[in-house]
XYZ file of C-alpha atoms in Angstrom:
651
model
C -16.180 87.823 20.133
C -14.144 88.764 17.076
C -14.909 87.029 13.790
C -12.927 86.379 10.621
C -13.016 87.914 7.182
C -13.079 85.839 4.054
C -11.389 86.763 0.844
C -7.788 87.561 -0.047
C -5.638 90.548 -0.588
C -5.150 91.247 -4.218
C -1.401 91.164 -3.916
C -1.218 88.154 -1.579
C -3.936 85.647 -2.377
C -4.273 82.769 -0.015
C -2.911 84.648 3.060
C -5.336 84.745 5.993
C -5.485 87.865 8.202
C -6.631 88.212 11.804
C -10.087 89.949 12.294
C -10.348 93.502 13.690
C -13.191 95.017 15.877
C -16.463 96.302 14.346
C -17.633 99.909 14.259
C -21.021 101.265 15.169
C -22.413 100.452 11.738
C -21.508 96.808 12.243
C -18.590 96.960 9.815
C -15.268 95.598 10.792
C -12.595 98.117 11.627
C -9.600 97.703 9.415
C -7.252 98.497 12.285
C -6.564 95.572 14.599
C -7.308 96.010 18.240
C -4.109 96.455 20.202
C -3.662 96.206 23.928
C -2.745 99.592 25.485
C 0.709 98.449 26.626
C 1.517 95.948 23.848
C 3.162 96.441 20.504
C 0.862 95.776 17.610
C 1.104 92.231 16.209
C 2.801 92.183 12.811
C 1.879 89.389 10.455
C 4.214 88.595 7.577
C 3.175 87.449 4.161
C 4.542 83.922 3.651
C 5.170 84.705 -0.019
C 7.125 87.951 0.084
C 7.676 88.409 3.860
C 6.032 91.843 3.734
C 4.230 93.022 6.923
C 0.485 92.620 6.828
C -0.397 95.726 8.990
C -1.875 99.200 8.623
C -3.920 98.212 5.620
C -0.868 97.196 3.616
C -2.584 93.955 2.823
C -6.269 93.316 2.782
C -7.651 89.842 3.217
C -10.938 88.210 2.652
C -12.456 84.877 3.515
C -10.395 83.082 0.800
C -7.190 83.968 2.576
C -8.232 81.949 5.573
C -9.056 78.955 3.434
C -5.697 79.148 1.658
C -3.873 79.405 4.947
C -5.772 76.376 6.208
C -4.888 74.491 3.021
C -1.245 75.525 3.397
C -1.177 74.220 6.936
C -2.870 70.985 5.803
C -0.363 70.611 2.965
C 2.502 71.155 5.383
C 0.999 68.574 7.693
C 0.745 66.042 4.873
C 4.292 66.763 3.782
C 5.454 66.375 7.373
C 3.658 63.028 7.641
C 5.106 61.839 4.345
C 8.590 63.009 5.325
C 8.460 61.243 8.665
C 6.725 58.049 7.558
C 8.608 57.499 4.269
C 10.508 54.207 4.007
C 13.156 55.958 1.915
C 15.654 58.054 3.834
C 15.267 61.808 3.336
C 17.454 64.673 4.479
C 17.378 68.454 4.013
C 20.886 69.897 3.625
C 21.880 73.555 3.920
C 24.265 75.400 1.582
C 27.193 74.451 3.847
C 26.455 70.729 3.332
C 25.180 70.326 6.866
C 22.005 68.457 7.678
C 19.007 70.586 8.596
C 16.558 67.779 9.144
C 16.328 64.025 8.497
C 13.501 61.540 8.659
C 13.538 58.380 10.816
C 14.235 56.143 7.794
C 17.479 58.026 7.108
C 18.532 57.837 10.731
C 17.760 54.096 10.823
C 20.101 53.481 7.868
C 22.929 54.795 10.013
C 21.804 53.263 13.303
C 21.408 56.730 14.871
C 18.694 58.988 16.234
C 17.177 61.851 14.280
C 18.475 64.465 16.687
C 22.043 63.181 16.462
C 22.238 63.967 12.760
C 21.099 67.577 12.806
C 24.013 69.931 11.961
C 26.160 66.897 10.977
C 28.318 67.515 7.915
C 27.343 65.325 4.973
C 30.860 63.899 4.507
C 30.841 62.529 8.048
C 28.246 59.948 7.092
C 28.714 59.622 3.333
C 31.768 58.330 1.482
C 33.056 61.499 -0.218
C 34.729 59.694 -3.128
C 33.054 60.681 -6.361
C 31.012 63.420 -4.662
C 31.484 67.177 -5.244
C 33.671 68.869 -2.638
C 30.826 71.270 -1.920
C 27.446 69.825 -2.792
C 25.275 72.949 -2.820
C 27.576 75.168 -4.898
C 28.224 72.289 -7.305
C 24.497 72.023 -8.020
C 23.920 75.776 -8.183
C 26.887 76.699 -10.367
C 26.867 73.493 -12.366
C 23.406 74.182 -13.700
C 22.085 70.788 -12.576
C 18.876 70.244 -10.666
C 19.784 66.782 -9.401
C 22.213 63.912 -9.686
C 22.174 60.227 -8.724
C 24.990 58.130 -7.351
C 25.545 54.863 -5.478
C 27.453 55.490 -2.258
C 28.514 53.762 0.938
C 27.088 55.088 4.218
C 28.895 54.624 7.502
C 26.720 52.764 10.007
C 27.218 53.375 13.739
C 28.271 49.710 14.147
C 31.042 50.060 11.565
C 29.473 48.158 8.693
C 28.929 49.572 5.241
C 25.465 50.379 3.950
C 25.228 50.643 0.180
C 22.692 53.247 -0.876
C 21.317 54.899 -3.961
C 21.411 58.659 -3.353
C 19.405 61.196 -5.356
C 20.254 64.812 -4.551
C 17.900 67.575 -5.760
C 18.128 71.352 -5.546
C 15.154 73.051 -3.778
C 14.279 76.600 -4.835
C 11.837 79.236 -3.563
C 8.995 80.680 -5.619
C 11.337 83.210 -7.128
C 13.714 80.475 -8.291
C 16.418 81.161 -5.754
C 18.144 78.025 -4.408
C 17.433 77.406 -0.739
C 18.819 73.986 0.147
C 19.180 70.453 -1.149
C 17.049 67.379 -0.596
C 18.722 63.953 -0.477
C 16.690 60.789 -1.049
C 18.560 57.707 0.152
C 17.483 54.122 -0.646
C 19.128 51.077 0.954
C 20.419 48.798 -1.833
C 22.780 46.673 0.261
C 20.933 43.429 -0.479
C 20.742 44.264 -4.165
C 24.490 44.856 -4.195
C 25.125 41.574 -2.405
C 22.913 39.747 -4.879
C 24.673 41.492 -7.748
C 28.065 40.557 -6.314
C 26.956 36.918 -6.004
C 25.670 36.877 -9.576
C 28.870 38.502 -10.820
C 30.950 35.946 -8.935
C 28.934 33.108 -10.432
C 29.302 34.613 -13.899
C 33.076 34.898 -13.549
C 33.945 31.708 -11.619
C 33.769 28.004 -12.316
C 31.128 26.433 -10.025
C 33.094 23.174 -9.606
C 36.624 24.342 -8.825
C 35.800 27.932 -7.721
C 38.596 29.128 -9.971
C 38.088 32.110 -12.278
C 36.481 30.934 -15.507
C 37.203 31.621 -19.160
C 35.223 34.894 -19.117
C 37.170 36.256 -16.137
C 40.431 35.095 -17.736
C 39.723 37.070 -20.910
C 38.659 40.143 -18.914
C 42.008 40.146 -17.130
C 43.867 39.394 -20.354
C 42.033 42.226 -22.150
C 43.006 44.609 -19.359
C 46.627 43.430 -19.499
C 46.799 44.015 -23.256
C 45.373 47.535 -23.054
C 48.003 50.240 -23.167
C 47.659 53.958 -23.650
C 50.970 54.088 -25.496
C 50.737 52.290 -28.860
C 54.442 52.827 -29.652
C 56.797 49.829 -29.751
C 58.774 51.412 -26.895
C 56.126 50.199 -24.510
C 58.032 47.321 -22.906
C 55.227 45.570 -21.054
C 54.991 41.827 -21.698
C 52.364 39.163 -21.061
C 52.523 35.382 -20.874
C 50.200 32.375 -20.681
C 50.731 28.758 -19.653
C 47.881 26.740 -21.178
C 47.619 23.191 -19.838
C 45.551 20.086 -20.394
C 45.511 16.928 -18.269
C 46.824 13.866 -20.119
C 44.505 10.856 -20.036
C 41.727 12.581 -18.112
C 39.033 11.158 -20.413
C 40.111 7.621 -19.462
C 39.589 8.432 -15.764
C 36.090 9.698 -16.484
C 35.256 6.622 -18.523
C 36.676 4.025 -16.132
C 36.021 5.516 -12.683
C 33.077 7.794 -13.418
C 32.529 11.525 -13.741
C 32.181 12.026 -9.971
C 35.790 10.866 -9.536
C 36.826 13.042 -12.457
C 35.154 16.071 -10.839
C 36.963 15.485 -7.543
C 40.229 15.148 -9.431
C 39.624 18.503 -11.136
C 38.972 20.109 -7.738
C 42.230 18.644 -6.388
C 44.158 19.855 -9.446
C 42.672 23.345 -9.035
C 43.727 23.382 -5.373
C 47.322 22.516 -6.271
C 47.442 25.090 -9.032
C 45.928 27.776 -6.805
C 48.549 27.240 -4.101
C 51.406 26.293 -6.378
C 52.937 29.742 -6.888
C 53.809 31.279 -3.497
C 54.964 34.857 -3.779
C 53.219 35.275 -7.139
C 49.703 36.235 -6.111
C 49.347 38.316 -9.280
C 49.307 35.142 -11.403
C 45.748 34.310 -12.388
C 44.855 30.605 -12.417
C 41.672 29.890 -14.376
C 39.737 26.868 -15.543
C 39.117 27.277 -19.253
C 36.719 24.333 -19.546
C 36.821 20.545 -19.286
C 40.282 19.536 -18.081
C 41.978 22.651 -19.470
C 43.496 25.299 -17.190
C 45.493 28.462 -17.802
C 47.892 30.583 -15.792
C 48.084 34.241 -16.814
C 51.139 36.380 -16.046
C 50.105 39.961 -16.742
C 53.532 41.549 -16.226
C 55.933 38.955 -17.594
C 59.690 39.257 -17.170
C 60.399 37.133 -20.249
C 59.981 33.672 -21.735
C 62.334 32.146 -19.160
C 59.917 33.117 -16.390
C 57.059 31.395 -18.215
C 58.994 28.210 -18.936
C 60.074 28.041 -15.278
C 56.430 28.445 -14.347
C 55.441 25.633 -16.729
C 58.075 23.365 -15.163
C 56.656 24.120 -11.685
C 53.168 23.266 -12.930
C 54.347 19.857 -14.136
C 56.186 19.312 -10.860
C 53.103 20.249 -8.803
C 50.920 17.767 -10.672
C 53.292 14.803 -10.798
C 52.628 13.698 -7.195
C 49.774 11.142 -6.898
C 46.237 12.268 -6.037
C 44.236 10.309 -3.451
C 40.634 10.557 -4.624
C 37.834 8.549 -2.960
C 40.093 5.584 -2.234
C 41.823 5.742 -5.629
C 45.444 6.770 -6.045
C 45.563 8.581 -9.355
C 48.710 9.581 -11.213
C 48.297 12.087 -14.005
C 50.492 14.274 -16.150
C 49.847 17.463 -18.044
C 50.859 18.981 -21.351
C 51.588 22.709 -21.265
C 51.711 25.233 -24.075
C 53.700 28.386 -23.263
C 53.344 31.747 -25.010
C 55.196 34.898 -23.952
C 55.483 38.113 -25.927
C 55.311 41.930 -25.757
C 51.889 43.467 -25.219
C 52.436 45.692 -28.220
C 51.469 43.976 -31.444
C 49.378 41.162 -29.957
C 45.722 40.615 -29.098
C 44.111 38.409 -26.446
C 42.585 36.242 -29.180
C 45.923 35.661 -30.908
C 47.657 34.974 -27.604
C 45.196 32.275 -26.532
C 45.020 30.812 -30.049
C 48.785 30.395 -30.130
C 48.825 29.005 -26.581
C 46.175 26.455 -27.521
C 48.125 25.441 -30.636
C 51.309 25.105 -28.593
C 49.490 22.920 -26.080
C 48.653 20.454 -28.840
C 52.236 20.552 -30.081
C 53.223 19.496 -26.576
C 50.792 16.557 -26.763
C 52.014 15.603 -30.224
C 55.623 15.692 -29.003
C 54.916 13.054 -26.350
C 52.847 14.658 -23.553
C 53.935 15.304 -19.938
C 56.012 18.257 -21.079
C 55.888 21.959 -21.854
C 56.455 23.479 -25.282
C 57.325 27.113 -26.012
C 55.578 28.762 -28.946
C 57.646 28.838 -32.124
C 56.570 31.307 -34.777
C 58.017 29.172 -37.605
C 56.128 26.132 -36.413
C 53.061 28.299 -36.000
C 53.354 29.472 -39.601
C 53.650 25.855 -40.719
C 50.528 24.952 -38.751
C 48.701 27.891 -40.273
C 49.694 26.720 -43.732
C 48.428 23.232 -42.906
C 45.107 24.663 -41.821
C 44.808 26.776 -44.952
C 45.578 23.764 -47.124
C 43.099 21.562 -45.263
C 40.375 24.156 -45.783
C 41.175 24.541 -49.481
C 41.336 20.827 -50.362
C 37.750 20.225 -51.463
C 37.398 23.501 -53.418
C 40.742 22.766 -55.115
C 39.431 19.405 -56.305
C 36.376 21.119 -57.769
C 38.614 23.698 -59.504
C 40.785 20.975 -61.073
C 44.017 21.937 -59.305
C 45.129 18.299 -58.879
C 47.130 16.324 -61.384
C 48.726 12.863 -61.478
C 52.332 11.929 -62.164
C 53.493 8.368 -62.825
C 56.694 6.611 -61.761
C 57.598 3.436 -63.684
C 57.819 0.036 -61.949
C 60.705 -1.788 -63.633
C 61.438 -5.532 -63.702
C 64.911 -6.170 -62.251
C 65.350 -9.308 -64.350
C 64.495 -7.859 -67.763
C 64.663 -4.055 -67.257
C 61.218 -3.626 -68.815
C 58.476 -1.335 -67.520
C 55.749 -3.525 -66.041
C 53.616 -0.797 -64.567
C 53.575 2.687 -63.011
C 52.599 4.084 -59.625
C 50.119 6.982 -59.714
C 51.279 9.898 -57.532
C 48.877 12.805 -57.089
C 50.199 16.375 -57.102
C 48.489 19.621 -56.065
C 49.292 22.568 -58.315
C 48.477 25.189 -55.691
C 48.080 28.734 -57.047
C 50.055 30.192 -54.100
C 52.452 27.491 -52.917
C 53.272 25.867 -56.259
C 53.315 22.117 -56.862
C 52.828 20.204 -53.609
C 53.868 16.573 -53.188
C 51.507 14.038 -51.545
C 53.238 14.207 -48.155
C 52.171 17.876 -47.876
C 48.446 17.329 -48.241
C 47.492 13.623 -48.120
C 47.651 13.521 -44.272
C 45.448 16.614 -44.204
C 43.019 15.007 -46.624
C 42.846 11.913 -44.414
C 42.209 14.022 -41.289
C 39.478 16.099 -42.911
C 37.829 13.300 -44.887
C 38.632 14.973 -48.206
C 40.641 11.866 -49.073
C 37.422 10.090 -50.074
C 36.455 12.348 -53.019
C 40.132 12.912 -53.872
C 40.811 9.169 -53.836
C 37.854 8.486 -56.138
C 39.147 11.078 -58.597
C 42.703 9.655 -58.545
C 41.378 6.118 -58.994
C 39.254 6.959 -62.017
C 41.891 9.180 -63.695
C 44.575 6.508 -63.202
C 42.358 3.788 -64.663
C 41.580 6.010 -67.643
C 45.294 6.568 -68.287
C 46.120 2.854 -67.943
C 43.419 2.132 -70.498
C 45.131 4.510 -72.942
C 48.446 2.713 -72.436
C 46.724 -0.586 -73.091
C 45.227 0.766 -76.279
C 48.609 2.015 -77.541
C 50.712 -0.876 -76.193
C 48.425 -3.916 -76.050
C 51.301 -6.385 -75.799
C 52.851 -4.889 -72.666
C 49.702 -4.780 -70.509
C 51.178 -2.056 -68.301
C 49.311 -1.902 -64.990
C 48.697 1.163 -62.824
C 49.249 1.103 -59.061
C 47.009 3.417 -56.974
C 47.401 4.166 -53.253
C 44.329 3.441 -51.152
C 43.941 5.312 -47.842
C 42.496 3.563 -44.805
C 39.731 6.144 -44.559
C 38.592 5.263 -48.071
C 37.844 1.770 -46.794
C 35.999 3.008 -43.690
C 34.170 6.061 -45.051
C 33.308 4.824 -48.519
C 32.190 1.701 -50.323
C 35.590 1.156 -51.894
C 34.494 -2.027 -53.719
C 31.700 -0.128 -55.462
C 34.062 2.787 -56.195
C 36.612 0.491 -57.875
C 33.950 -1.371 -59.858
C 32.532 1.941 -61.097
C 35.969 3.238 -62.144
C 36.774 0.042 -64.060
C 33.400 0.106 -65.771
C 33.632 3.758 -66.808
C 37.170 3.483 -68.165
C 37.044 -0.017 -69.611
C 40.273 -1.053 -67.855
C 40.590 -4.777 -67.126
C 40.725 -5.444 -63.387
C 44.037 -7.333 -63.743
C 45.754 -4.070 -64.776
C 44.787 -2.251 -61.555
C 46.924 -2.605 -58.424
C 45.790 -1.072 -55.122
C 48.409 -0.221 -52.481
C 47.341 -0.236 -48.828
C 49.427 0.213 -45.672
C 49.784 -2.345 -42.893
C 48.103 -0.065 -40.338
C 44.974 0.071 -42.485
C 44.909 -3.708 -42.725
C 45.240 -4.190 -38.996
C 42.283 -1.987 -38.032
C 39.479 -3.323 -35.811
C 36.723 -5.430 -37.242
C 36.629 -7.346 -40.471
C 35.718 -4.597 -42.889
C 39.161 -4.137 -44.514
C 39.493 -7.894 -44.902
C 36.091 -8.233 -46.533
C 36.744 -5.322 -48.875
C 40.142 -6.624 -49.945
C 38.736 -10.081 -50.555
C 35.957 -8.653 -52.723
C 38.494 -6.613 -54.711
C 40.758 -9.630 -55.161
C 37.777 -11.658 -56.351
C 37.215 -8.978 -59.003
C 40.768 -9.604 -60.258
C 42.395 -6.473 -58.755
C 45.976 -6.890 -57.483
C 46.559 -5.977 -53.784
C 49.948 -4.645 -52.621
C 51.093 -4.020 -49.033
C 52.824 -0.613 -49.082
C 55.835 0.267 -46.865
C 56.107 -3.331 -45.730
C 58.413 -3.775 -42.736
C 57.843 -0.323 -41.180
C 54.576 -1.060 -39.380
C 53.540 -3.935 -37.162
C 54.840 -6.441 -39.734
C 52.526 -9.130 -38.493
C 53.626 -11.941 -40.796
C 50.673 -14.107 -39.807
C 48.223 -12.043 -41.860
C 50.166 -12.639 -45.081
C 48.834 -16.178 -45.266
C 45.232 -15.071 -44.635
C 44.907 -11.939 -46.732
C 44.379 -11.784 -50.496
C 47.746 -10.039 -51.004
C 49.749 -10.253 -54.238
C 52.682 -7.866 -53.766
C 54.946 -6.656 -50.932
C 56.459 -3.191 -51.416
C 59.602 -2.826 -49.316
C 60.134 0.569 -47.688
C 63.066 2.604 -48.978
C 64.818 2.562 -45.586
C 65.798 -1.077 -46.218
C 67.484 -0.096 -49.467
C 69.728 2.679 -48.081
C 72.442 0.182 -47.138
C 72.543 -1.307 -50.664
C 75.383 0.955 -51.849
C 78.937 0.333 -52.937
C 81.782 1.913 -50.926
C 82.559 5.485 -51.873
C 85.206 6.012 -54.585
C 88.582 7.218 -53.361
C 88.638 10.913 -52.619
C 84.825 11.228 -52.648
C 84.195 12.552 -49.137
C 80.820 13.851 -50.274
C 79.678 10.259 -50.835
C 80.177 8.565 -47.454
C 80.585 4.811 -47.395
C 77.760 2.887 -45.819
C 78.211 1.107 -42.527
C 79.259 -2.401 -43.613
C 77.435 -4.048 -40.724
C 74.212 -2.218 -41.547
C 74.625 -3.005 -45.224
C 75.002 -6.704 -44.504
C 72.032 -6.676 -42.104
C 69.790 -4.847 -44.576
C 70.750 -7.256 -47.329
C 69.986 -10.271 -45.144
C 66.637 -8.788 -44.052
C 65.617 -8.009 -47.609
C 66.725 -11.430 -48.776
C 64.693 -13.115 -46.037
C 61.574 -11.081 -46.865
C 61.931 -11.855 -50.577
C 62.236 -15.583 -49.860
C 59.228 -15.453 -47.522
C 57.163 -13.605 -50.103
C 58.076 -16.035 -52.873
C 57.241 -18.962 -50.617
C 53.766 -17.457 -50.157
C 53.401 -16.846 -53.882
C 53.906 -13.081 -53.644
C 56.088 -10.768 -55.686
C 58.315 -8.059 -54.144
C 58.823 -4.444 -55.219
C 61.612 -2.251 -53.809
C 61.261 1.541 -53.524
C 63.869 4.295 -53.568
C 66.458 2.876 -55.970
C 69.048 5.586 -56.625
C 71.892 3.840 -58.446
C 72.902 0.810 -60.451
C 74.672 -0.850 -57.497
C 71.484 -0.921 -55.486
C 69.535 -2.270 -58.444
C 72.068 -5.054 -59.056
C 72.318 -6.137 -55.432
C 68.513 -6.187 -55.163
C 68.343 -8.307 -58.320
C 70.687 -10.778 -56.684
C 68.382 -11.088 -53.660
C 65.592 -12.161 -56.031
C 63.566 -8.935 -55.784
C 61.097 -8.786 -58.678
C 60.475 -5.126 -59.507
C 61.768 -1.743 -58.344
C 61.148 1.962 -58.688
C 63.230 5.043 -57.999
C 65.119 7.910 -59.553
C 67.688 5.531 -61.002
C 65.043 4.272 -63.417
C 62.887 7.385 -63.802
C 61.555 10.253 -61.786
C 57.791 10.741 -61.523
C 56.450 12.555 -64.554
C 53.423 12.897 -66.759
C 51.819 9.944 -68.481
C 53.598 10.726 -71.756
C 56.984 10.009 -70.144
C 55.864 6.440 -69.375
C 54.527 6.107 -72.926
C 57.891 7.284 -74.301
C 59.710 4.580 -72.328
C 57.268 1.967 -73.593
C 57.846 3.104 -77.186
C 61.618 2.815 -76.818
C 61.315 -0.709 -75.430
C 59.297 -1.937 -78.422
C 61.137 -4.469 -80.550
C 62.336 -3.009 -83.837
C 60.142 -3.941 -86.821
C 61.619 -6.539 -89.152
């Protein structure tokens, strides 16, 4: 029985050769035994494919072991290929499948045999793939690439997969074929899609959320042509439900949530034929409609009107019939020269203009109004630093007795000498100071400076006892201990309390609780005079006049406008007042003066512009007045100059 040699040929290690017969000396013959009528068996070297006959290759016992190891390795590879849970496929240079494993076939719902010789593009979405896979790898100098692709399942559904394609070479480095590893990631994709949806949609209304809105807006504002000739436009309707907080507070948040869902449903279906409009919930009760290819501002205002119309019908929510309105801010402009941030900022500002203008309406963005709002914001931010830098000053307007023409006092009027905008009157920044709370430190400064100046007048003119009148904001009463502030100012300046008058508006007096009343009573007990400013323009609740420690009523200037003589002949630029209004104003003022005197109060009239007004007011019994007819506001020295002129001449 023939045996086997061990060892390996020097040129082909690891290649096992078949044994030949032995000679008479017991040595093996190097020539294989061949049947008389059969061609000699030719073995090929698996490395170089050279024939292993006629002594061309010699083998030893190691060759057999290497061949056995090669067969074992092939067997292990075959087992791994067939049993792998990841799909595997060998692909020839023509992009046709040579062999696939069961996992690959299962991804497609097919048998292994069905896929052999199938072209790769028949089962794999070709988009994003090279036209010819094998040449692309060979000539592109890449060993592998990875891509996520859709496979076509036999049943018609899509199977998302992660495909890794590698180039397989022989021992000499020549490319032979490609190996594709395919992993099913369908569930991962579905989970990713769900997470993406949740990240980009509001969980309550299922509308796109603020993030999705800005993604779409960013895309709409991107243009490859930065020149102004790019005519694309974009628009936004930004809306807020009026009175929604009251519904939450009275009926509960669960009713409010259902109302938001109902509003979202109406908005989502409210624009038939305009599926490109994006409706998003921006947060709370705010929604936005984005028009990414606007035809102009008229399109956006028409859209805003349809929004209001869609929401005006009652909502039936959990047995409640709810009627709501909305305020809408509209912004429309060219894509060129704007940014998503600026667009939404302006839309949000316009929304609040709509609320300030009366609600239940739309308002189109106005650049001039926007500039004014920006200025307001800049001023509000700069108020406190300006006070620290000493940018504020005080002017004084004399309060003149109508009976004797003498200066009895002066109203302190704060001015802001702004380094950019020049001198600003109180109406430009006092409302901002009240909104921001800066009125408290500013009011303390004005109070102390005014008391210090009144003390100087008293020192120079002790016989006149000229008082100073200082405006007191409502927030000073609520956010500060105004009684302590006044006491401190009087103590530091040495001004007698009787020479300080504090002016407060009716709205501040009529606030909730008893705090204003208590504060005013404490101030009156100190000897400070209390004046009701702009009397007749607020609630004018006459009942409080008998209960409050009030000393003076200051009539608003609107009552004085009718106190003018008819225009001189030929003076068309000085129109005559309406005689009926003039008579009515005079009767109203006369009645208020009589009422005040009955209650022991004095009356001051504001806005006197001419001698006729002053005389007619004197005849009604009005006590004091102020206005440009007597003197414009000026520095403290102007008041002192008037006081010097009114001194009696020395004998």
